[in-house]
Coordinates of C-alpha atoms in Angstrom, one line a residue:
Chain A
M7 CA 27.2 -21.2 -157.2
S8 CA 28.3 -17.6 -157.5
E9 CA 28.4 -17.8 -153.7
I10 CA 31.7 -19.7 -153.9
K11 CA 33.3 -16.9 -155.8
Q12 CA 31.8 -14.3 -153.5
D13 CA 33.4 -15.9 -150.6
A14 CA 36.7 -16.1 -152.4
A15 CA 36.4 -12.5 -153.3
A16 CA 35.9 -11.6 -149.6
T17 CA 39.1 -13.3 -148.7
N18 CA 40.8 -11.6 -151.7
G19 CA 42.8 -9.4 -149.3
N20 CA 44.7 -12.4 -148.3
M21 CA 48.3 -11.4 -148.9
A22 CA 49.9 -14.8 -149.3
E23 CA 47.4 -15.7 -152.0
E24 CA 47.9 -12.4 -153.9
K25 CA 51.6 -13.0 -153.7
D26 CA 51.3 -16.4 -155.1
W27 CA 48.9 -15.2 -157.9
A28 CA 51.4 -12.5 -158.8
A29 CA 54.3 -15.0 -158.9
A30 CA 52.4 -17.4 -161.0
K31 CA 51.3 -14.7 -163.4
A32 CA 54.9 -13.5 -163.8
A33 CA 56.2 -17.0 -164.3
F34 CA 53.6 -17.6 -167.0
E35 CA 54.4 -14.4 -168.8
N36 CA 58.1 -15.2 -168.8
L37 CA 57.6 -18.5 -170.6
K38 CA 58.7 -18.4 -174.2
S39 CA 55.5 -20.0 -175.4
N40 CA 52.5 -18.1 -176.7
K41 CA 50.1 -20.1 -174.4
P42 CA 47.4 -18.0 -172.9
R43 CA 47.8 -17.5 -169.2
P44 CA 45.0 -19.2 -167.1
P45 CA 42.7 -16.6 -165.4
K46 CA 42.4 -15.8 -161.8
P47 CA 40.0 -18.4 -160.5
Q48 CA 38.1 -15.8 -158.3
Y49 CA 36.9 -14.0 -161.4
A50 CA 36.7 -17.0 -163.9
V51 CA 33.9 -19.3 -164.8
T52 CA 35.5 -22.6 -163.7
I53 CA 34.5 -25.7 -165.5
A54 CA 35.8 -29.0 -164.0
V55 CA 35.9 -31.9 -166.4
S56 CA 36.6 -35.5 -165.7
S57 CA 39.2 -37.4 -167.7
R58 CA 36.6 -39.8 -169.1
A59 CA 34.4 -36.9 -170.2
L60 CA 37.3 -35.1 -171.9
F61 CA 38.8 -38.2 -173.5
N62 CA 37.4 -41.4 -174.9
M63 CA 38.8 -43.9 -172.3
V64 CA 36.2 -46.6 -172.9
A65 CA 38.9 -49.3 -173.7
E66 CA 41.0 -48.3 -170.8
R67 CA 38.0 -48.4 -168.5
K68 CA 37.3 -52.0 -169.6
I69 CA 40.9 -52.9 -168.7
F70 CA 40.4 -51.4 -165.3
Q71 CA 37.1 -53.2 -164.7
E72 CA 38.3 -56.5 -166.0
D73 CA 41.9 -56.7 -164.9
G74 CA 42.1 -54.3 -161.9
M75 CA 43.9 -51.2 -160.9
E76 CA 47.5 -52.3 -161.3
T77 CA 47.1 -53.5 -164.9
Y78 CA 45.1 -50.5 -165.8
V79 CA 47.9 -48.1 -164.5
A80 CA 50.6 -50.1 -166.1
H81 CA 48.7 -50.0 -169.4
Q82 CA 48.3 -46.2 -169.2
Q83 CA 52.0 -45.9 -168.6
E84 CA 53.0 -48.1 -171.5
H85 CA 50.8 -46.0 -173.8
E86 CA 51.8 -42.7 -172.3
S87 CA 52.9 -41.2 -175.5
E88 CA 49.8 -42.2 -177.4
P89 CA 47.3 -39.4 -177.2
L90 CA 43.8 -40.5 -176.1
K91 CA 40.9 -40.0 -178.5
E92 CA 38.4 -37.1 -178.1
G93 CA 35.7 -37.6 -175.5
V94 CA 32.2 -36.3 -175.2
A95 CA 33.1 -33.1 -173.5
F96 CA 35.8 -32.2 -176.0
P97 CA 33.7 -30.2 -178.4
F98 CA 32.4 -28.2 -175.5
V99 CA 35.9 -27.5 -174.1
K100 CA 37.1 -26.4 -177.6
A101 CA 34.1 -24.1 -177.8
L102 CA 35.0 -22.6 -174.4
M103 CA 38.5 -22.0 -175.6
N104 CA 37.2 -20.2 -178.7
V105 CA 35.1 -17.9 -176.4
N106 CA 38.2 -17.1 -174.3
A107 CA 40.1 -16.2 -177.5
R108 CA 37.4 -13.7 -178.5
L109 CA 37.2 -12.4 -174.9
R110 CA 40.9 -11.9 -174.7
K111 CA 40.9 -9.8 -177.9
L112 CA 38.3 -7.5 -176.6
Y113 CA 39.4 -7.4 -173.0
P114 CA 43.2 -8.2 -172.8
D115 CA 43.5 -7.4 -169.1
S116 CA 40.4 -9.2 -167.8
E117 CA 40.3 -12.3 -165.8
E118 CA 36.7 -13.0 -166.5
L119 CA 37.3 -16.0 -168.7
F120 CA 36.5 -19.7 -168.8
D121 CA 38.9 -21.7 -166.6
I122 CA 39.1 -25.4 -167.3
V123 CA 40.3 -27.8 -164.7
L124 CA 40.9 -31.5 -165.2
M125 CA 39.2 -33.2 -162.2
T126 CA 39.9 -36.9 -161.9
N127 CA 40.3 -39.6 -159.4
N128 CA 42.9 -41.2 -161.5
H129 CA 46.4 -41.8 -160.1
A130 CA 49.0 -39.3 -161.0
Q131 CA 50.9 -41.9 -163.0
V132 CA 48.0 -42.0 -165.4
G133 CA 48.2 -38.1 -165.3
V134 CA 51.3 -38.2 -167.5
R135 CA 49.3 -39.7 -170.4
L136 CA 46.4 -37.2 -169.7
I137 CA 48.8 -34.3 -169.8
N138 CA 50.5 -35.6 -173.0
S139 CA 47.1 -36.0 -174.6
I140 CA 46.2 -32.4 -173.6
N141 CA 49.5 -31.2 -175.1
H142 CA 48.6 -33.1 -178.2
Y143 CA 45.4 -31.2 -178.8
D144 CA 46.9 -28.0 -177.4
L145 CA 43.9 -27.7 -175.0
S146 CA 44.0 -24.8 -172.6
I147 CA 44.1 -26.8 -169.4
E148 CA 46.6 -25.6 -166.8
R149 CA 44.9 -26.8 -163.6
F150 CA 44.7 -30.4 -162.5
C151 CA 43.3 -32.4 -159.6
M152 CA 44.3 -36.0 -159.8
T153 CA 43.2 -37.6 -156.5
G154 CA 44.8 -41.0 -156.7
G155 CA 41.7 -42.9 -156.0
Q156 CA 39.9 -40.7 -153.6
S157 CA 36.6 -38.9 -154.5
P158 CA 37.3 -35.5 -156.2
I159 CA 34.0 -34.1 -154.9
G160 CA 35.7 -32.4 -151.9
Y161 CA 38.1 -30.6 -154.3
L162 CA 35.4 -29.1 -156.5
K163 CA 34.8 -26.3 -154.0
A164 CA 38.5 -25.8 -153.3
Y165 CA 39.0 -25.2 -157.0
M166 CA 36.1 -22.9 -157.1
T167 CA 34.1 -24.9 -159.6
N168 CA 31.1 -23.3 -161.4
L169 CA 30.2 -26.5 -163.4
Y170 CA 31.4 -30.1 -163.0
L171 CA 31.0 -32.6 -166.0
S172 CA 31.7 -36.2 -165.5
T173 CA 30.5 -39.6 -167.0
D174 CA 30.1 -40.9 -163.5
S175 CA 26.5 -40.3 -162.3
E176 CA 27.5 -41.2 -158.7
K177 CA 29.9 -38.4 -158.5
V178 CA 27.6 -36.0 -160.3
T179 CA 24.8 -36.7 -157.8
R180 CA 27.1 -36.1 -154.9
A181 CA 28.2 -32.8 -156.4
I182 CA 24.6 -31.7 -156.9
D183 CA 23.8 -32.7 -153.3
E184 CA 26.7 -30.4 -152.3
G185 CA 25.2 -27.6 -154.2
I186 CA 27.5 -27.6 -157.2
A187 CA 26.2 -27.4 -160.7
A188 CA 26.9 -30.7 -162.3
A189 CA 25.8 -33.1 -165.0
T190 CA 26.5 -36.6 -166.2
M191 CA 27.7 -36.6 -169.8
F192 CA 26.4 -39.1 -172.4
T193 CA 27.9 -39.9 -175.8
Q194 CA 25.6 -39.2 -178.7
S195 CA 24.8 -42.2 -180.9
T196 CA 25.6 -40.3 -184.2
D197 CA 28.0 -37.5 -184.9
T198 CA 26.8 -34.0 -185.5
E199 CA 28.8 -31.2 -187.0
L200 CA 29.0 -28.4 -184.4
S201 CA 29.7 -24.8 -184.7
S202 CA 33.5 -23.9 -184.2
T203 CA 32.7 -20.3 -183.7
Q204 CA 29.8 -20.2 -181.3
L205 CA 29.4 -22.0 -178.0
R206 CA 25.8 -23.2 -177.9
V207 CA 24.3 -24.3 -174.5
A208 CA 20.7 -25.7 -174.3
F209 CA 18.9 -26.1 -171.0
D210 CA 15.7 -27.8 -170.0
G211 CA 13.7 -25.6 -167.7
D212 CA 12.1 -27.4 -164.7
A213 CA 14.5 -29.1 -162.4
V214 CA 17.5 -27.7 -164.4
L215 CA 17.2 -23.9 -164.5
F216 CA 14.3 -23.8 -162.1
S217 CA 13.5 -25.9 -159.1
D218 CA 11.4 -29.1 -159.4
E219 CA 8.4 -27.6 -157.7
S220 CA 6.2 -27.6 -160.8
E221 CA 7.4 -31.0 -161.9
V222 CA 6.2 -32.3 -158.5
I223 CA 2.7 -31.1 -159.3
V224 CA 2.7 -32.8 -162.7
K225 CA 3.9 -36.1 -161.2
Q226 CA 1.6 -36.0 -158.2
H227 CA -1.5 -34.2 -159.5
G228 CA -1.4 -34.5 -163.2
L229 CA -1.1 -32.0 -166.2
D230 CA -4.4 -30.2 -165.6
S231 CA -3.5 -29.2 -162.0
F232 CA -0.1 -28.2 -163.4
F233 CA -1.6 -25.9 -166.0
E234 CA -4.0 -24.3 -163.4
H235 CA -1.2 -23.9 -161.0
E236 CA 1.2 -22.2 -163.4
K237 CA -1.5 -19.8 -164.6
Q238 CA -2.4 -18.9 -161.0
F239 CA 1.2 -18.4 -160.0
E240 CA 2.3 -16.9 -163.3
N241 CA 3.8 -13.8 -161.6
K242 CA 5.4 -15.6 -158.7
P243 CA 9.0 -16.5 -159.8
L244 CA 10.1 -20.1 -159.6
A245 CA 12.8 -21.1 -157.2
Q246 CA 16.1 -21.6 -158.7
G247 CA 17.5 -24.9 -160.0
P248 CA 21.0 -26.3 -160.0
L249 CA 22.1 -24.8 -163.4
K250 CA 20.8 -21.4 -162.9
C251 CA 24.1 -20.0 -161.7
F252 CA 25.8 -21.3 -164.8
L253 CA 23.3 -19.6 -167.1
E254 CA 24.0 -16.5 -165.1
A255 CA 27.7 -16.8 -165.6
L256 CA 27.2 -17.3 -169.4
G257 CA 25.0 -14.2 -169.4
K258 CA 27.7 -12.2 -167.7
L259 CA 30.2 -13.1 -170.4
Q260 CA 27.7 -12.5 -173.2
R261 CA 27.1 -9.0 -171.9
K262 CA 30.8 -8.3 -172.3
F263 CA 30.4 -8.9 -176.0
Y264 CA 27.2 -6.8 -176.2
A265 CA 29.2 -3.9 -174.4
K266 CA 31.6 -4.0 -177.4
N267 CA 28.8 -4.0 -180.0
E268 CA 29.2 -7.7 -180.8
R269 CA 25.7 -8.9 -180.0
L270 CA 25.1 -10.2 -183.5
D271 CA 28.4 -12.0 -183.5
C272 CA 28.3 -13.2 -179.9
P273 CA 30.2 -16.5 -179.6
I274 CA 27.8 -17.7 -176.9
R275 CA 24.2 -18.6 -177.5
T276 CA 21.8 -20.1 -175.0
Y277 CA 18.6 -22.0 -175.5
L278 CA 15.8 -23.1 -173.3
V279 CA 14.2 -26.3 -174.5
T280 CA 11.2 -27.1 -172.4
A281 CA 8.2 -29.3 -172.5
R282 CA 6.0 -26.6 -171.3
S283 CA 3.8 -24.9 -173.8
A284 CA 4.0 -21.3 -174.7
A285 CA 0.2 -20.8 -174.4
S286 CA -0.4 -22.1 -170.9
S287 CA 2.7 -22.6 -168.7
G288 CA 5.4 -20.8 -170.6
A289 CA 4.7 -17.3 -169.2
R290 CA 5.8 -18.1 -165.7
V291 CA 9.1 -19.3 -167.0
L292 CA 9.9 -16.2 -169.0
K293 CA 8.7 -14.0 -166.1
T294 CA 11.0 -15.8 -163.7
L295 CA 14.0 -15.4 -165.9
R296 CA 13.2 -11.7 -166.2
S297 CA 12.9 -11.4 -162.5
W298 CA 16.3 -12.9 -162.1
G299 CA 17.8 -10.4 -164.6
L300 CA 18.7 -13.3 -166.9
E301 CA 18.3 -13.5 -170.6
I302 CA 18.0 -16.5 -172.7
D303 CA 18.6 -16.2 -176.5
E304 CA 15.9 -18.7 -177.6
A305 CA 13.1 -20.1 -175.7
L306 CA 11.6 -23.2 -177.3
F307 CA 8.3 -24.4 -175.9
L308 CA 7.6 -27.9 -177.2
A309 CA 4.2 -28.5 -175.4
G310 CA 5.2 -32.1 -174.8
A311 CA 6.7 -32.9 -178.2
P312 CA 9.9 -34.8 -178.3
K313 CA 13.1 -32.7 -177.9
G314 CA 15.4 -34.7 -180.2
P315 CA 14.5 -33.2 -183.6
L316 CA 14.5 -29.7 -182.4
L317 CA 17.9 -30.2 -180.6
Q318 CA 19.2 -31.7 -183.9
K319 CA 18.6 -28.3 -185.5
I320 CA 20.1 -26.3 -182.7
R321 CA 23.3 -28.4 -182.5
P322 CA 24.3 -27.4 -179.0
H323 CA 27.8 -28.3 -177.7
I324 CA 25.8 -29.5 -174.5
F325 CA 22.2 -30.0 -173.6
F326 CA 21.1 -30.3 -169.8
D327 CA 18.0 -32.1 -168.8
D328 CA 16.9 -33.7 -165.6
Q329 CA 15.0 -36.6 -167.2
M330 CA 16.7 -39.6 -168.7
F331 CA 13.9 -40.0 -171.1
H332 CA 14.8 -36.8 -172.8
I333 CA 18.5 -37.5 -172.6
E334 CA 18.0 -40.6 -174.4
G335 CA 15.8 -39.1 -177.1
A336 CA 18.5 -36.3 -177.7
K337 CA 21.3 -38.7 -177.7
E338 CA 19.7 -40.9 -180.4
L339 CA 19.5 -38.0 -182.8
G340 CA 23.1 -36.9 -182.2
T341 CA 22.9 -34.3 -179.4
I342 CA 25.6 -34.3 -176.7
S343 CA 23.5 -34.6 -173.6
A344 CA 24.2 -34.1 -169.9
H345 CA 21.8 -35.5 -167.2
V346 CA 21.2 -33.3 -164.2
P347 CA 20.2 -35.7 -161.4
Y348 CA 18.1 -33.4 -159.4
G349 CA 14.5 -33.4 -158.2
I350 CA 11.5 -35.5 -158.5
G351 CA 12.2 -36.6 -162.1
Q352 CA 14.9 -39.0 -160.7
K353 CA 12.1 -41.2 -159.2
Y354 CA 10.2 -41.5 -162.4
H355 CA 10.7 -43.0 -165.8
K356 CA 8.3 -42.2 -168.6
G357 CA 5.8 -41.1 -166.1
K358 CA 6.0 -44.2 -163.9
L359 CA 7.4 -44.3 -160.4
I360 CA 10.7 -46.3 -160.4
E361 CA 11.3 -48.8 -157.5
Q362 CA 14.4 -47.4 -155.8
P363 CA 16.8 -50.0 -154.3
P364 CA 18.0 -49.0 -150.9
K365 CA 20.8 -46.4 -151.1
K366 CA 24.3 -47.7 -150.8
E367 CA 26.7 -46.0 -148.4
Chain B
M27 CA 78.0 -32.7 -124.9
V28 CA 75.7 -34.8 -126.9
S29 CA 74.5 -38.1 -125.7
T30 CA 73.0 -40.7 -127.9
V31 CA 71.0 -43.4 -126.2
Q32 CA 69.4 -46.4 -127.8
N33 CA 65.8 -47.1 -126.9
T34 CA 66.0 -50.7 -125.7
D35 CA 62.2 -51.1 -126.0
V36 CA 62.4 -50.8 -129.7
R37 CA 64.0 -53.1 -132.2
Q38 CA 67.1 -51.4 -133.7
K39 CA 67.1 -50.8 -137.4
D40 CA 69.7 -51.8 -140.0
A41 CA 71.9 -49.4 -141.8
D42 CA 69.5 -49.5 -144.7
A43 CA 66.9 -47.8 -142.7
V44 CA 65.6 -44.2 -143.5
V45 CA 66.7 -42.1 -140.6
V46 CA 64.2 -39.5 -139.6
A47 CA 64.9 -37.1 -136.7
V48 CA 62.0 -35.3 -134.9
T49 CA 62.5 -32.7 -132.3
S50 CA 61.2 -33.3 -128.8
D51 CA 59.1 -30.1 -128.9
A52 CA 57.3 -31.6 -131.9
V53 CA 56.8 -35.0 -130.3
F54 CA 55.8 -33.7 -126.9
D55 CA 53.6 -30.7 -126.1
P56 CA 56.1 -28.2 -124.8
G57 CA 53.7 -26.6 -122.6
A58 CA 52.0 -29.4 -120.8
D59 CA 53.0 -31.9 -118.1
E60 CA 50.9 -35.0 -117.4
G61 CA 52.4 -35.7 -114.0
D62 CA 55.3 -38.0 -114.9
A63 CA 54.9 -38.2 -118.7
F64 CA 54.7 -35.4 -121.2
R65 CA 51.6 -35.0 -123.3
V66 CA 51.9 -35.8 -127.0
G67 CA 52.4 -32.9 -129.3
L68 CA 51.5 -32.2 -132.9
A69 CA 53.9 -34.8 -134.4
F70 CA 52.1 -37.6 -132.8
P71 CA 49.9 -38.6 -135.7
L72 CA 53.1 -38.3 -137.9
L73 CA 54.9 -40.8 -135.6
Q74 CA 52.0 -43.1 -135.7
A75 CA 51.9 -42.9 -139.4
L76 CA 55.6 -43.6 -139.7
Q77 CA 55.1 -46.6 -137.4
R78 CA 52.2 -47.8 -139.4
V79 CA 54.4 -47.9 -142.6
N80 CA 57.0 -49.9 -140.6
E81 CA 54.3 -52.4 -139.5
R82 CA 53.0 -52.9 -143.0
L83 CA 56.5 -53.3 -144.4
L84 CA 57.2 -56.0 -141.9
E85 CA 53.8 -57.7 -142.5
Q86 CA 54.8 -58.1 -146.1
N87 CA 58.4 -59.1 -145.4
P88 CA 59.4 -59.9 -141.8
S89 CA 63.1 -59.4 -142.8
E90 CA 62.6 -56.0 -144.4
S91 CA 65.4 -53.6 -143.7
L92 CA 64.1 -50.6 -145.5
L93 CA 62.2 -49.1 -142.5
F94 CA 61.9 -45.8 -140.9
D95 CA 64.4 -45.3 -138.1
I96 CA 63.1 -42.6 -135.7
I97 CA 65.4 -40.4 -133.7
L98 CA 64.0 -38.1 -131.1
I99 CA 66.4 -35.1 -130.8
T100 CA 66.5 -32.3 -128.4
T101 CA 67.7 -29.0 -129.7
S102 CA 67.9 -26.9 -126.5
S103 CA 69.9 -27.2 -123.3
Q104 CA 66.6 -27.1 -121.4
R105 CA 65.3 -30.2 -123.1
Q106 CA 68.7 -31.7 -123.1
Q107 CA 68.4 -31.7 -119.3
Q108 CA 65.0 -33.4 -119.3
S109 CA 66.4 -36.7 -120.8
S110 CA 64.9 -39.1 -118.3
Q111 CA 61.5 -37.5 -118.5
I112 CA 61.7 -37.6 -122.3
M113 CA 62.6 -41.2 -122.3
R114 CA 60.0 -42.1 -119.8
S115 CA 57.3 -40.2 -121.8
T116 CA 58.4 -42.0 -125.0
R117 CA 57.9 -45.4 -123.3
H118 CA 54.6 -44.3 -121.7
H119 CA 53.2 -43.4 -125.1
G120 CA 54.7 -46.6 -126.8
L121 CA 56.5 -44.5 -129.5
E122 CA 58.7 -46.4 -131.8
V123 CA 61.8 -44.2 -131.3
G124 CA 65.0 -46.1 -132.0
R125 CA 67.4 -43.6 -130.5
F126 CA 67.5 -40.4 -128.5
C127 CA 70.0 -37.6 -129.2
F128 CA 70.3 -35.3 -126.4
S129 CA 71.8 -32.2 -127.9
S130 CA 71.5 -28.5 -127.4
E131 CA 71.1 -25.5 -129.8
D132 CA 74.8 -25.5 -130.3
N133 CA 75.4 -29.1 -131.4
F134 CA 72.2 -30.6 -132.7
L135 CA 73.4 -30.0 -136.3
E136 CA 76.4 -32.1 -135.6
S137 CA 74.1 -34.9 -134.1
L138 CA 72.1 -34.7 -137.3
L139 CA 75.1 -35.2 -139.4
E140 CA 76.7 -37.9 -137.3
N141 CA 73.6 -40.0 -137.3
N142 CA 73.2 -39.7 -141.1
V143 CA 69.7 -38.2 -140.6
Q144 CA 68.0 -38.1 -143.9
L145 CA 65.0 -36.1 -142.9
F146 CA 64.8 -33.5 -140.0
L147 CA 61.4 -32.5 -138.7
S148 CA 60.9 -29.5 -136.3
T149 CA 58.4 -27.0 -135.3
D150 CA 61.0 -24.3 -135.3
R151 CA 61.8 -22.5 -138.5
N152 CA 65.2 -21.4 -137.4
E153 CA 66.2 -25.0 -136.8
T154 CA 64.9 -26.3 -140.1
S155 CA 66.6 -23.4 -141.8
Q156 CA 70.0 -24.2 -140.2
A157 CA 69.7 -27.8 -140.9
S158 CA 68.8 -27.1 -144.5
Q159 CA 71.8 -24.9 -145.0
R160 CA 74.0 -27.8 -143.8
G161 CA 72.5 -30.1 -146.5
V162 CA 70.0 -32.0 -144.3
L163 CA 66.6 -32.2 -145.9
S164 CA 64.3 -30.5 -143.5
A165 CA 60.6 -29.8 -143.1
L166 CA 58.7 -27.5 -140.7
L167 CA 55.9 -29.1 -138.8
D168 CA 52.9 -27.0 -137.9
Q169 CA 49.3 -27.4 -136.6
R170 CA 48.2 -29.0 -139.8
A171 CA 50.3 -32.0 -138.9
A172 CA 48.2 -32.5 -135.8
S173 CA 45.1 -33.2 -137.9
S174 CA 46.8 -35.5 -140.4
P175 CA 45.7 -39.2 -140.4
S176 CA 47.6 -41.7 -138.2
E177 CA 47.0 -44.6 -140.4
Q178 CA 48.6 -43.2 -143.6
L179 CA 51.8 -41.2 -144.1
R180 CA 51.1 -38.3 -146.5
V181 CA 54.2 -36.7 -147.9
L182 CA 53.7 -33.6 -150.0
F183 CA 56.4 -32.5 -152.6
C184 CA 56.3 -28.9 -153.7
G185 CA 56.3 -29.2 -157.5
D186 CA 57.8 -25.7 -158.3
T187 CA 60.9 -26.7 -156.3
V188 CA 61.2 -30.2 -157.8
V189 CA 61.4 -28.5 -161.2
Q190 CA 63.6 -25.6 -160.3
P191 CA 65.5 -26.4 -157.0
N192 CA 67.8 -23.9 -155.4
A193 CA 71.3 -24.7 -156.5
A194 CA 72.7 -25.5 -153.0
G195 CA 69.5 -26.9 -151.5
P196 CA 69.0 -30.5 -150.6
M197 CA 66.4 -30.9 -153.3
S198 CA 68.9 -30.1 -156.0
T199 CA 70.7 -33.5 -155.5
I200 CA 67.7 -35.8 -155.6
Q201 CA 68.1 -36.9 -159.2
H202 CA 71.6 -38.1 -158.6
D203 CA 71.5 -39.4 -155.1
A204 CA 70.0 -42.9 -154.9
Q205 CA 70.2 -42.6 -151.0
S206 CA 68.3 -39.4 -150.8
F207 CA 65.2 -39.4 -148.7
P208 CA 63.0 -39.0 -151.7
A209 CA 64.6 -42.0 -153.5
Q210 CA 64.3 -44.1 -150.3
L211 CA 60.6 -43.0 -149.9
G212 CA 60.0 -44.0 -153.5
K213 CA 61.4 -47.5 -152.9
M214 CA 59.3 -47.9 -149.8
R215 CA 56.2 -46.8 -151.8
Q216 CA 56.8 -49.5 -154.3
R217 CA 56.5 -52.1 -151.7
F218 CA 52.8 -51.4 -151.6
G219 CA 50.1 -51.5 -154.4
M220 CA 48.1 -48.7 -155.9
L221 CA 45.3 -49.0 -153.4
D222 CA 45.4 -49.2 -149.6
S223 CA 49.0 -48.0 -149.3
P224 CA 50.1 -46.8 -145.8
L225 CA 52.3 -44.3 -147.6
V226 CA 51.0 -41.8 -150.1
I227 CA 53.0 -39.4 -152.2
I228 CA 51.5 -36.1 -153.2
L229 CA 52.7 -33.5 -155.7
M230 CA 51.4 -29.9 -155.6
V231 CA 52.4 -27.4 -158.2
S232 CA 51.4 -24.0 -156.8
Q233 CA 52.6 -21.6 -159.4
G234 CA 53.4 -23.5 -162.6
G235 CA 50.8 -25.0 -164.9
R236 CA 50.7 -28.1 -167.1
D237 CA 54.3 -28.1 -168.1
S238 CA 55.6 -27.8 -164.6
C239 CA 53.3 -30.5 -163.4
S240 CA 54.5 -32.8 -166.2
S241 CA 58.1 -32.1 -165.5
A242 CA 57.8 -32.5 -161.8
L243 CA 56.1 -35.9 -162.3
Q244 CA 58.9 -37.0 -164.7
V245 CA 61.7 -35.7 -162.5
L246 CA 60.3 -37.6 -159.5
R247 CA 59.8 -40.7 -161.5
S248 CA 63.4 -40.6 -162.6
C249 CA 64.3 -40.6 -158.9
G250 CA 62.2 -43.7 -158.4
V251 CA 59.3 -41.7 -156.8
G252 CA 55.9 -42.7 -158.1
V253 CA 53.4 -39.9 -157.3
D254 CA 49.9 -40.9 -156.2
E255 CA 48.0 -37.6 -156.1
A256 CA 48.9 -34.5 -158.1
Y257 CA 47.4 -31.0 -157.8
C258 CA 48.4 -28.3 -160.2
L259 CA 47.2 -24.9 -159.3
A260 CA 48.8 -22.4 -161.8
G261 CA 48.4 -19.6 -159.3
A262 CA 45.0 -20.7 -157.8
P263 CA 44.8 -20.3 -154.0
Q264 CA 46.6 -23.0 -152.1
S265 CA 45.0 -23.1 -148.8
P266 CA 41.7 -24.5 -149.7
I267 CA 43.4 -27.4 -151.3
L268 CA 46.1 -27.8 -148.5
S269 CA 43.3 -28.0 -146.0
L270 CA 41.9 -31.1 -147.8
L271 CA 45.2 -32.7 -148.4
H272 CA 46.3 -33.3 -144.8
P273 CA 50.0 -33.8 -145.5
H274 CA 52.2 -34.6 -142.6
F275 CA 54.9 -32.4 -144.0
L276 CA 56.0 -30.7 -147.1
L277 CA 59.3 -31.2 -149.1
S278 CA 60.6 -28.1 -150.9
D279 CA 63.5 -25.8 -150.7
D280 CA 61.8 -23.1 -148.6
F281 CA 62.7 -25.3 -145.6
G282 CA 59.4 -27.0 -146.1
E283 CA 57.0 -24.4 -144.9
L284 CA 53.3 -25.1 -145.4
E285 CA 51.4 -21.9 -146.5
E286 CA 49.9 -20.0 -143.6

């Protein structure tokens, strides 16, 4: 995913773009408000969030499904001044804003910040209510993509997205297929109090940070083969998975705090929550991370035990996993979970092969 | 001497129609010559899209008078003298051009004003600049128009200009002029539903952020223009997004130039 930004950096010499950026920067700085200026996308970690992930639009969605598009848009317009309620990605977005505030204090001239984009296929008429709601909560969102019914997937690259969060699994799957880190967000069943000073991100290992190559072995040849294989190839790094670049981006921002002696008070903390066991298959994972030059703050090896109770203690703002089984377990115990529809785990449920209906076009 | 000729192949439009003038160098490829008829130029998909909007409007209401009235205008003495070839080529390609204005570089502006042109489209920056200075809303057509769809007219409003128009520019009057092109466009858009409209209105805010986007949406709404798609960039690079949007033309005060 860092390839997108590298390409952009290569065309950085583009004069028209630089002119535009300078003009936008000046315009923003001339505003009378104290609003923080959005960062230069080529250097930022861009998180694209859908409207239904950012806000709770369950009631509105029902109107759309039952009464159709026209009624839905009219309803949104009628209630334009009523702010929408917070959605499942809301705590994550607030936590990102907090990290930005800390980064700006330490590095006032840096563009290496989180950049949040609202990425929705809603009509621009609904956009007014979305913007009003963003104003109400004073969220740092200055970039929007409202495609008026078309798929927003094509625009993810155009906005240099590093991570896409949506409640629509079809869109998320398409994004992953396009090589963009993405996950489908699920609302937790109970509320958990989350840290307001530290962004906590938890990742599953296989098929999230790493490829699904080892999971394939488990599914096709069983656990014993898996253990043998992992031991044998302990020193061979696993291939990367869809969320590896996002972890990398987080690590880059973390190091900015370490450089200013703020390691103990770092507002970003990362966790690996894996079903692997430390004794047998865990080493390969740690060695892979090391070979990539990546750090993870806490690596938790569950050796097959359920992830829910452990996540309850960690209280991440988001937990990424490729298997719905783990997502469901986490949700039930109050963790905000995000499903990464990648790899062989999509064809199985609780160890059994799912009958796949023929793919719709 | 300007001569205005009606195209008898095409049903003439009422006074309510929205008059759009397109230059012959945009409609026909200035370089080529297909024997008797000129080859179509980069405005061809645009013309097809304008025609498509008219067709759909008439489908809904056969006595609809708010239609696009297309004028093909020449802006050089060279083209002015190729009138028969131009008319022949127009018929050959079945273009729904209502009138021809055979003017030269010296008098095309008068033609625009006399014919109450509400939107002038040209591939020549000099021409759009002159027309804009005379108060005629203009937009520059470029290669991008050639790859825009022929089944849907996509009109892009430059949001930064909507919020802060140049004092003397055509965009500054849109809020007070119910007959302005944007207002008429908005009325046409309302004839169709949210989905499957042959006319789509797009807003792009290049420099401003959330507040500019919100203001632009409200300003346009107050002119009766309902925006379908909105892209707010706050300084992010425009060209990747423009290359996905496929607008036929861009309305702003900078004589409607699309970013290079």
